[in-house]
Protein backbone atom coordinates (compact mmCIF):
# COMPACT_ATOMS: atom_id res chain seq x y z
CA UNK A 1 0.00 0.00 0.00
CA UNK A 2 1.38 3.39 -1.02
CA UNK A 3 1.15 6.09 1.61
CA UNK A 4 -1.08 9.06 0.80
CA UNK A 5 -2.81 7.16 -2.01
CA UNK A 6 -6.59 7.56 -1.98
CA UNK A 7 -7.26 4.39 -3.97
CA UNK A 8 -4.94 2.30 -1.75
CA UNK A 9 -7.01 3.61 1.18
CA UNK A 10 -10.19 2.60 -0.65
CA UNK A 11 -8.78 -0.88 -1.36
CA UNK A 12 -7.86 -1.17 2.33
CA UNK A 13 -11.43 -0.24 3.33
CA UNK A 14 -10.32 2.98 5.02
CA UNK A 15 -12.44 5.17 2.74
CA UNK A 16 -16.03 4.12 2.08
CA UNK A 17 -17.16 3.58 -1.51
CA UNK A 18 -20.02 1.86 -3.26
CA UNK A 19 -18.37 -1.34 -4.49
CA UNK A 20 -19.75 -2.82 -7.68
CA UNK A 21 -17.38 -5.76 -8.15
CA UNK A 22 -14.36 -7.28 -6.47
CA UNK A 23 -12.01 -10.17 -7.18
CA UNK A 24 -8.60 -11.25 -5.90
CA UNK A 25 -6.74 -8.58 -7.89
CA UNK A 26 -9.17 -5.69 -8.50
CA UNK A 27 -11.94 -3.58 -7.03
CA UNK A 28 -14.60 -1.66 -8.97
CA UNK A 29 -16.60 1.15 -7.34
CA UNK A 30 -18.79 4.03 -8.42
CA UNK A 31 -17.14 7.41 -9.05
CA UNK A 32 -18.06 10.04 -6.45
CA UNK A 33 -18.45 12.65 -9.23
CA UNK A 34 -20.16 10.70 -12.03
CA UNK A 35 -19.83 11.93 -15.60
CA UNK A 36 -22.48 9.54 -16.91
CA UNK A 37 -25.40 7.55 -15.44
CA UNK A 38 -22.95 4.65 -15.08
CA UNK A 39 -19.46 5.75 -14.00
CA UNK A 40 -17.38 3.01 -12.42
CA UNK A 41 -13.69 3.05 -11.53
CA UNK A 42 -11.78 -0.21 -11.81
CA UNK A 43 -8.49 -0.38 -9.91
CA UNK A 44 -5.85 -3.02 -9.17
CA UNK A 45 -5.59 -3.80 -5.46
CA UNK A 46 -1.81 -3.40 -5.71
CA UNK A 47 -0.53 0.15 -6.08
CA UNK A 48 0.45 0.81 -9.70
CA UNK A 49 0.74 4.45 -10.75
CA UNK A 50 -0.62 4.56 -14.29
CA UNK A 51 -1.37 2.59 -17.44
CA UNK A 52 2.27 2.80 -18.57
CA UNK A 53 3.37 1.02 -15.39
CA UNK A 54 0.40 -1.35 -15.59
CA UNK A 55 1.34 -2.36 -19.12
CA UNK A 56 4.76 -3.47 -17.90
CA UNK A 57 3.01 -6.20 -15.89
CA UNK A 58 1.10 -8.55 -18.23
CA UNK A 59 -0.61 -10.37 -15.36
CA UNK A 60 -1.90 -7.18 -13.74
CA UNK A 61 -2.95 -5.86 -17.17
CA UNK A 62 -4.96 -8.98 -17.85
CA UNK A 63 -6.55 -8.84 -14.40
CA UNK A 64 -7.80 -5.30 -15.02
CA UNK A 65 -9.26 -6.19 -18.43
CA UNK A 66 -10.82 -9.28 -16.91
CA UNK A 67 -12.46 -7.09 -14.26
CA UNK A 68 -13.88 -4.81 -16.96
CA UNK A 69 -15.27 -7.86 -18.71
CA UNK A 70 -16.84 -8.88 -15.40
CA UNK A 71 -18.56 -5.50 -15.22
CA UNK A 72 -19.94 -5.95 -18.73
CA UNK A 73 -21.71 -9.05 -17.46
CA UNK A 74 -22.65 -7.79 -13.99
CA UNK A 75 -23.93 -4.37 -15.12
CA UNK A 76 -25.23 -5.59 -18.50
CA UNK A 77 -23.13 -3.00 -20.32
CA UNK A 78 -23.50 -2.85 -24.08
CA UNK A 79 -22.21 0.53 -25.29
CA UNK A 80 -19.63 1.95 -22.92
CA UNK A 81 -16.46 4.01 -22.90
CA UNK A 82 -13.27 3.07 -21.07
CA UNK A 83 -10.81 5.87 -20.23
CA UNK A 84 -7.38 5.83 -18.61
CA UNK A 85 -6.18 9.37 -17.93
CA UNK A 86 -2.40 9.33 -17.74
CA UNK A 87 -0.49 12.28 -16.30
CA UNK A 88 -1.82 15.50 -14.82
CA UNK A 89 -1.88 17.14 -18.26
CA UNK A 90 -4.34 14.48 -19.45
CA UNK A 91 -6.56 14.79 -16.40
CA UNK A 92 -5.13 12.16 -14.06
CA UNK A 93 -5.70 13.31 -10.48
CA UNK A 94 -5.26 10.03 -8.59
CA UNK A 95 -1.95 8.35 -9.32
CA UNK A 96 -3.13 4.78 -8.75
CA UNK A 97 -4.14 3.44 -12.15
CA UNK A 98 -7.88 3.24 -12.76
CA UNK A 99 -10.12 2.59 -15.70
CA UNK A 100 -13.14 4.86 -15.94
CA UNK A 101 -16.07 2.84 -17.31
CA UNK A 102 -18.79 5.19 -18.55
CA UNK A 103 -22.20 4.25 -19.92
CA UNK A 104 -25.85 5.18 -20.00
CA UNK A 105 -25.77 8.23 -22.23
CA UNK A 106 -24.71 8.98 -25.81
CA UNK A 107 -20.96 9.62 -26.03
CA UNK A 108 -19.56 11.92 -28.66
CA UNK A 109 -16.42 11.06 -30.56
CA UNK A 110 -13.91 12.68 -30.64
CA UNK A 111 -14.33 13.40 -26.93
CA UNK A 112 -13.02 16.99 -27.03
P1 LIG B 1 -8.68 10.83 -12.69
O1 LIG B 1 -8.93 12.32 -12.68
O2 LIG B 1 -7.41 10.51 -11.91
O3 LIG B 1 -8.69 10.20 -14.05
O4 LIG B 1 -9.90 10.16 -11.95
C1 LIG B 1 -10.04 10.15 -10.57
C2 LIG B 1 -11.48 9.92 -10.28
O5 LIG B 1 -11.62 9.59 -8.92
C3 LIG B 1 -12.37 11.16 -10.53
O6 LIG B 1 -13.35 10.86 -11.52
C4 LIG B 1 -12.98 11.43 -9.16
O7 LIG B 1 -14.33 11.85 -9.25
C5 LIG B 1 -12.84 10.11 -8.46
N1 LIG B 1 -12.72 10.23 -7.01
C6 LIG B 1 -11.94 11.10 -6.32
N2 LIG B 1 -12.07 10.92 -5.01
C7 LIG B 1 -12.97 9.90 -4.85
C8 LIG B 1 -13.52 9.26 -3.69
O8 LIG B 1 -13.20 9.57 -2.54
N3 LIG B 1 -14.42 8.26 -3.92
C9 LIG B 1 -14.79 7.88 -5.18
N4 LIG B 1 -15.69 6.90 -5.28
N5 LIG B 1 -14.27 8.45 -6.29
C10 LIG B 1 -13.39 9.46 -6.12
ZN1 LIG C 1 -2.42 3.31 -4.51
PDB file of C-alpha atoms and ligand atoms in Angstrom:
ATOM      1  CA  UNK A   1       0.000   0.000   0.000  1.00  0.00           C
ATOM      2  CA  UNK A   2       1.376   3.390  -1.021  1.00  0.00           C
ATOM      3  CA  UNK A   3       1.146   6.093   1.615  1.00  0.00           C
ATOM      4  CA  UNK A   4      -1.080   9.059   0.804  1.00  0.00           C
ATOM      5  CA  UNK A   5      -2.807   7.160  -2.013  1.00  0.00           C
ATOM      6  CA  UNK A   6      -6.587   7.558  -1.983  1.00  0.00           C
ATOM      7  CA  UNK A   7      -7.257   4.393  -3.974  1.00  0.00           C
ATOM      8  CA  UNK A   8      -4.938   2.299  -1.755  1.00  0.00           C
ATOM      9  CA  UNK A   9      -7.007   3.609   1.176  1.00  0.00           C
ATOM     10  CA  UNK A  10     -10.193   2.603  -0.650  1.00  0.00           C
ATOM     11  CA  UNK A  11      -8.780  -0.883  -1.363  1.00  0.00           C
ATOM     12  CA  UNK A  12      -7.864  -1.169   2.334  1.00  0.00           C
ATOM     13  CA  UNK A  13     -11.429  -0.244   3.327  1.00  0.00           C
ATOM     14  CA  UNK A  14     -10.321   2.981   5.021  1.00  0.00           C
ATOM     15  CA  UNK A  15     -12.438   5.166   2.736  1.00  0.00           C
ATOM     16  CA  UNK A  16     -16.028   4.124   2.078  1.00  0.00           C
ATOM     17  CA  UNK A  17     -17.164   3.579  -1.510  1.00  0.00           C
ATOM     18  CA  UNK A  18     -20.020   1.855  -3.258  1.00  0.00           C
ATOM     19  CA  UNK A  19     -18.375  -1.345  -4.493  1.00  0.00           C
ATOM     20  CA  UNK A  20     -19.746  -2.824  -7.677  1.00  0.00           C
ATOM     21  CA  UNK A  21     -17.382  -5.760  -8.147  1.00  0.00           C
ATOM     22  CA  UNK A  22     -14.360  -7.279  -6.473  1.00  0.00           C
ATOM     23  CA  UNK A  23     -12.015 -10.168  -7.177  1.00  0.00           C
ATOM     24  CA  UNK A  24      -8.601 -11.245  -5.898  1.00  0.00           C
ATOM     25  CA  UNK A  25      -6.745  -8.584  -7.889  1.00  0.00           C
ATOM     26  CA  UNK A  26      -9.171  -5.695  -8.502  1.00  0.00           C
ATOM     27  CA  UNK A  27     -11.941  -3.578  -7.034  1.00  0.00           C
ATOM     28  CA  UNK A  28     -14.605  -1.656  -8.969  1.00  0.00           C
ATOM     29  CA  UNK A  29     -16.604   1.153  -7.339  1.00  0.00           C
ATOM     30  CA  UNK A  30     -18.792   4.030  -8.422  1.00  0.00           C
ATOM     31  CA  UNK A  31     -17.143   7.406  -9.053  1.00  0.00           C
ATOM     32  CA  UNK A  32     -18.056  10.043  -6.450  1.00  0.00           C
ATOM     33  CA  UNK A  33     -18.453  12.646  -9.225  1.00  0.00           C
ATOM     34  CA  UNK A  34     -20.157  10.701 -12.032  1.00  0.00           C
ATOM     35  CA  UNK A  35     -19.826  11.928 -15.598  1.00  0.00           C
ATOM     36  CA  UNK A  36     -22.480   9.539 -16.914  1.00  0.00           C
ATOM     37  CA  UNK A  37     -25.402   7.547 -15.445  1.00  0.00           C
ATOM     38  CA  UNK A  38     -22.952   4.653 -15.078  1.00  0.00           C
ATOM     39  CA  UNK A  39     -19.459   5.749 -14.000  1.00  0.00           C
ATOM     40  CA  UNK A  40     -17.382   3.009 -12.424  1.00  0.00           C
ATOM     41  CA  UNK A  41     -13.691   3.055 -11.533  1.00  0.00           C
ATOM     42  CA  UNK A  42     -11.778  -0.211 -11.812  1.00  0.00           C
ATOM     43  CA  UNK A  43      -8.488  -0.382  -9.908  1.00  0.00           C
ATOM     44  CA  UNK A  44      -5.854  -3.022  -9.170  1.00  0.00           C
ATOM     45  CA  UNK A  45      -5.590  -3.798  -5.465  1.00  0.00           C
ATOM     46  CA  UNK A  46      -1.814  -3.401  -5.712  1.00  0.00           C
ATOM     47  CA  UNK A  47      -0.526   0.149  -6.081  1.00  0.00           C
ATOM     48  CA  UNK A  48       0.451   0.811  -9.702  1.00  0.00           C
ATOM     49  CA  UNK A  49       0.742   4.454 -10.752  1.00  0.00           C
ATOM     50  CA  UNK A  50      -0.623   4.565 -14.291  1.00  0.00           C
ATOM     51  CA  UNK A  51      -1.366   2.593 -17.445  1.00  0.00           C
ATOM     52  CA  UNK A  52       2.269   2.796 -18.567  1.00  0.00           C
ATOM     53  CA  UNK A  53       3.372   1.016 -15.390  1.00  0.00           C
ATOM     54  CA  UNK A  54       0.401  -1.347 -15.587  1.00  0.00           C
ATOM     55  CA  UNK A  55       1.340  -2.359 -19.118  1.00  0.00           C
ATOM     56  CA  UNK A  56       4.764  -3.470 -17.902  1.00  0.00           C
ATOM     57  CA  UNK A  57       3.015  -6.197 -15.889  1.00  0.00           C
ATOM     58  CA  UNK A  58       1.101  -8.549 -18.230  1.00  0.00           C
ATOM     59  CA  UNK A  59      -0.614 -10.372 -15.365  1.00  0.00           C
ATOM     60  CA  UNK A  60      -1.900  -7.177 -13.741  1.00  0.00           C
ATOM     61  CA  UNK A  61      -2.947  -5.861 -17.169  1.00  0.00           C
ATOM     62  CA  UNK A  62      -4.964  -8.985 -17.853  1.00  0.00           C
ATOM     63  CA  UNK A  63      -6.554  -8.838 -14.404  1.00  0.00           C
ATOM     64  CA  UNK A  64      -7.804  -5.304 -15.017  1.00  0.00           C
ATOM     65  CA  UNK A  65      -9.257  -6.186 -18.431  1.00  0.00           C
ATOM     66  CA  UNK A  66     -10.824  -9.284 -16.909  1.00  0.00           C
ATOM     67  CA  UNK A  67     -12.462  -7.087 -14.256  1.00  0.00           C
ATOM     68  CA  UNK A  68     -13.884  -4.806 -16.959  1.00  0.00           C
ATOM     69  CA  UNK A  69     -15.268  -7.859 -18.714  1.00  0.00           C
ATOM     70  CA  UNK A  70     -16.842  -8.881 -15.402  1.00  0.00           C
ATOM     71  CA  UNK A  71     -18.555  -5.498 -15.223  1.00  0.00           C
ATOM     72  CA  UNK A  72     -19.942  -5.948 -18.727  1.00  0.00           C
ATOM     73  CA  UNK A  73     -21.705  -9.051 -17.457  1.00  0.00           C
ATOM     74  CA  UNK A  74     -22.653  -7.791 -13.988  1.00  0.00           C
ATOM     75  CA  UNK A  75     -23.926  -4.369 -15.124  1.00  0.00           C
ATOM     76  CA  UNK A  76     -25.229  -5.591 -18.497  1.00  0.00           C
ATOM     77  CA  UNK A  77     -23.132  -2.996 -20.318  1.00  0.00           C
ATOM     78  CA  UNK A  78     -23.502  -2.847 -24.077  1.00  0.00           C
ATOM     79  CA  UNK A  79     -22.207   0.527 -25.291  1.00  0.00           C
ATOM     80  CA  UNK A  80     -19.631   1.947 -22.917  1.00  0.00           C
ATOM     81  CA  UNK A  81     -16.457   4.013 -22.902  1.00  0.00           C
ATOM     82  CA  UNK A  82     -13.268   3.071 -21.067  1.00  0.00           C
ATOM     83  CA  UNK A  83     -10.809   5.868 -20.227  1.00  0.00           C
ATOM     84  CA  UNK A  84      -7.384   5.828 -18.607  1.00  0.00           C
ATOM     85  CA  UNK A  85      -6.181   9.366 -17.928  1.00  0.00           C
ATOM     86  CA  UNK A  86      -2.398   9.329 -17.737  1.00  0.00           C
ATOM     87  CA  UNK A  87      -0.489  12.282 -16.298  1.00  0.00           C
ATOM     88  CA  UNK A  88      -1.816  15.501 -14.823  1.00  0.00           C
ATOM     89  CA  UNK A  89      -1.875  17.143 -18.264  1.00  0.00           C
ATOM     90  CA  UNK A  90      -4.337  14.480 -19.450  1.00  0.00           C
ATOM     91  CA  UNK A  91      -6.561  14.788 -16.399  1.00  0.00           C
ATOM     92  CA  UNK A  92      -5.130  12.158 -14.056  1.00  0.00           C
ATOM     93  CA  UNK A  93      -5.697  13.314 -10.483  1.00  0.00           C
ATOM     94  CA  UNK A  94      -5.262  10.030  -8.587  1.00  0.00           C
ATOM     95  CA  UNK A  95      -1.947   8.350  -9.318  1.00  0.00           C
ATOM     96  CA  UNK A  96      -3.128   4.784  -8.750  1.00  0.00           C
ATOM     97  CA  UNK A  97      -4.142   3.444 -12.150  1.00  0.00           C
ATOM     98  CA  UNK A  98      -7.883   3.244 -12.764  1.00  0.00           C
ATOM     99  CA  UNK A  99     -10.122   2.585 -15.702  1.00  0.00           C
ATOM    100  CA  UNK A 100     -13.140   4.865 -15.940  1.00  0.00           C
ATOM    101  CA  UNK A 101     -16.069   2.838 -17.313  1.00  0.00           C
ATOM    102  CA  UNK A 102     -18.791   5.190 -18.550  1.00  0.00           C
ATOM    103  CA  UNK A 103     -22.201   4.250 -19.919  1.00  0.00           C
ATOM    104  CA  UNK A 104     -25.851   5.176 -19.997  1.00  0.00           C
ATOM    105  CA  UNK A 105     -25.770   8.235 -22.227  1.00  0.00           C
ATOM    106  CA  UNK A 106     -24.712   8.978 -25.810  1.00  0.00           C
ATOM    107  CA  UNK A 107     -20.962   9.623 -26.028  1.00  0.00           C
ATOM    108  CA  UNK A 108     -19.564  11.921 -28.656  1.00  0.00           C
ATOM    109  CA  UNK A 109     -16.424  11.060 -30.559  1.00  0.00           C
ATOM    110  CA  UNK A 110     -13.912  12.684 -30.641  1.00  0.00           C
ATOM    111  CA  UNK A 111     -14.334  13.402 -26.934  1.00  0.00           C
ATOM    112  CA  UNK A 112     -13.022  16.991 -27.033  1.00  0.00           C
TER     113      UNK A 112
HETATM  114  P1  LIG B   1      -8.679  10.829 -12.694  1.00  0.00           P
HETATM  115  O1  LIG B   1      -8.930  12.318 -12.683  1.00  0.00           O
HETATM  116  O2  LIG B   1      -7.408  10.506 -11.912  1.00  0.00           O
HETATM  117  O3  LIG B   1      -8.686  10.202 -14.053  1.00  0.00           O
HETATM  118  O4  LIG B   1      -9.901  10.156 -11.947  1.00  0.00           O
HETATM  119  C1  LIG B   1     -10.038  10.150 -10.567  1.00  0.00           C
HETATM  120  C2  LIG B   1     -11.482   9.925 -10.284  1.00  0.00           C
HETATM  121  O5  LIG B   1     -11.621   9.590  -8.921  1.00  0.00           O
HETATM  122  C3  LIG B   1     -12.371  11.162 -10.529  1.00  0.00           C
HETATM  123  O6  LIG B   1     -13.350  10.864 -11.523  1.00  0.00           O
HETATM  124  C4  LIG B   1     -12.981  11.434  -9.163  1.00  0.00           C
HETATM  125  O7  LIG B   1     -14.329  11.855  -9.247  1.00  0.00           O
HETATM  126  C5  LIG B   1     -12.838  10.114  -8.456  1.00  0.00           C
HETATM  127  N1  LIG B   1     -12.718  10.231  -7.013  1.00  0.00           N
HETATM  128  C6  LIG B   1     -11.939  11.098  -6.321  1.00  0.00           C
HETATM  129  N2  LIG B   1     -12.073  10.921  -5.006  1.00  0.00           N
HETATM  130  C7  LIG B   1     -12.968   9.898  -4.846  1.00  0.00           C
HETATM  131  C8  LIG B   1     -13.520   9.257  -3.692  1.00  0.00           C
HETATM  132  O8  LIG B   1     -13.204   9.569  -2.537  1.00  0.00           O
HETATM  133  N3  LIG B   1     -14.423   8.263  -3.916  1.00  0.00           N
HETATM  134  C9  LIG B   1     -14.787   7.877  -5.181  1.00  0.00           C
HETATM  135  N4  LIG B   1     -15.691   6.903  -5.280  1.00  0.00           N
HETATM  136  N5  LIG B   1     -14.272   8.453  -6.292  1.00  0.00           N
HETATM  137  C10 LIG B   1     -13.386   9.464  -6.122  1.00  0.00           C
HETATM  138 ZN1  LIG B   2      -2.419   3.313  -4.509  1.00  0.00          ZN
END
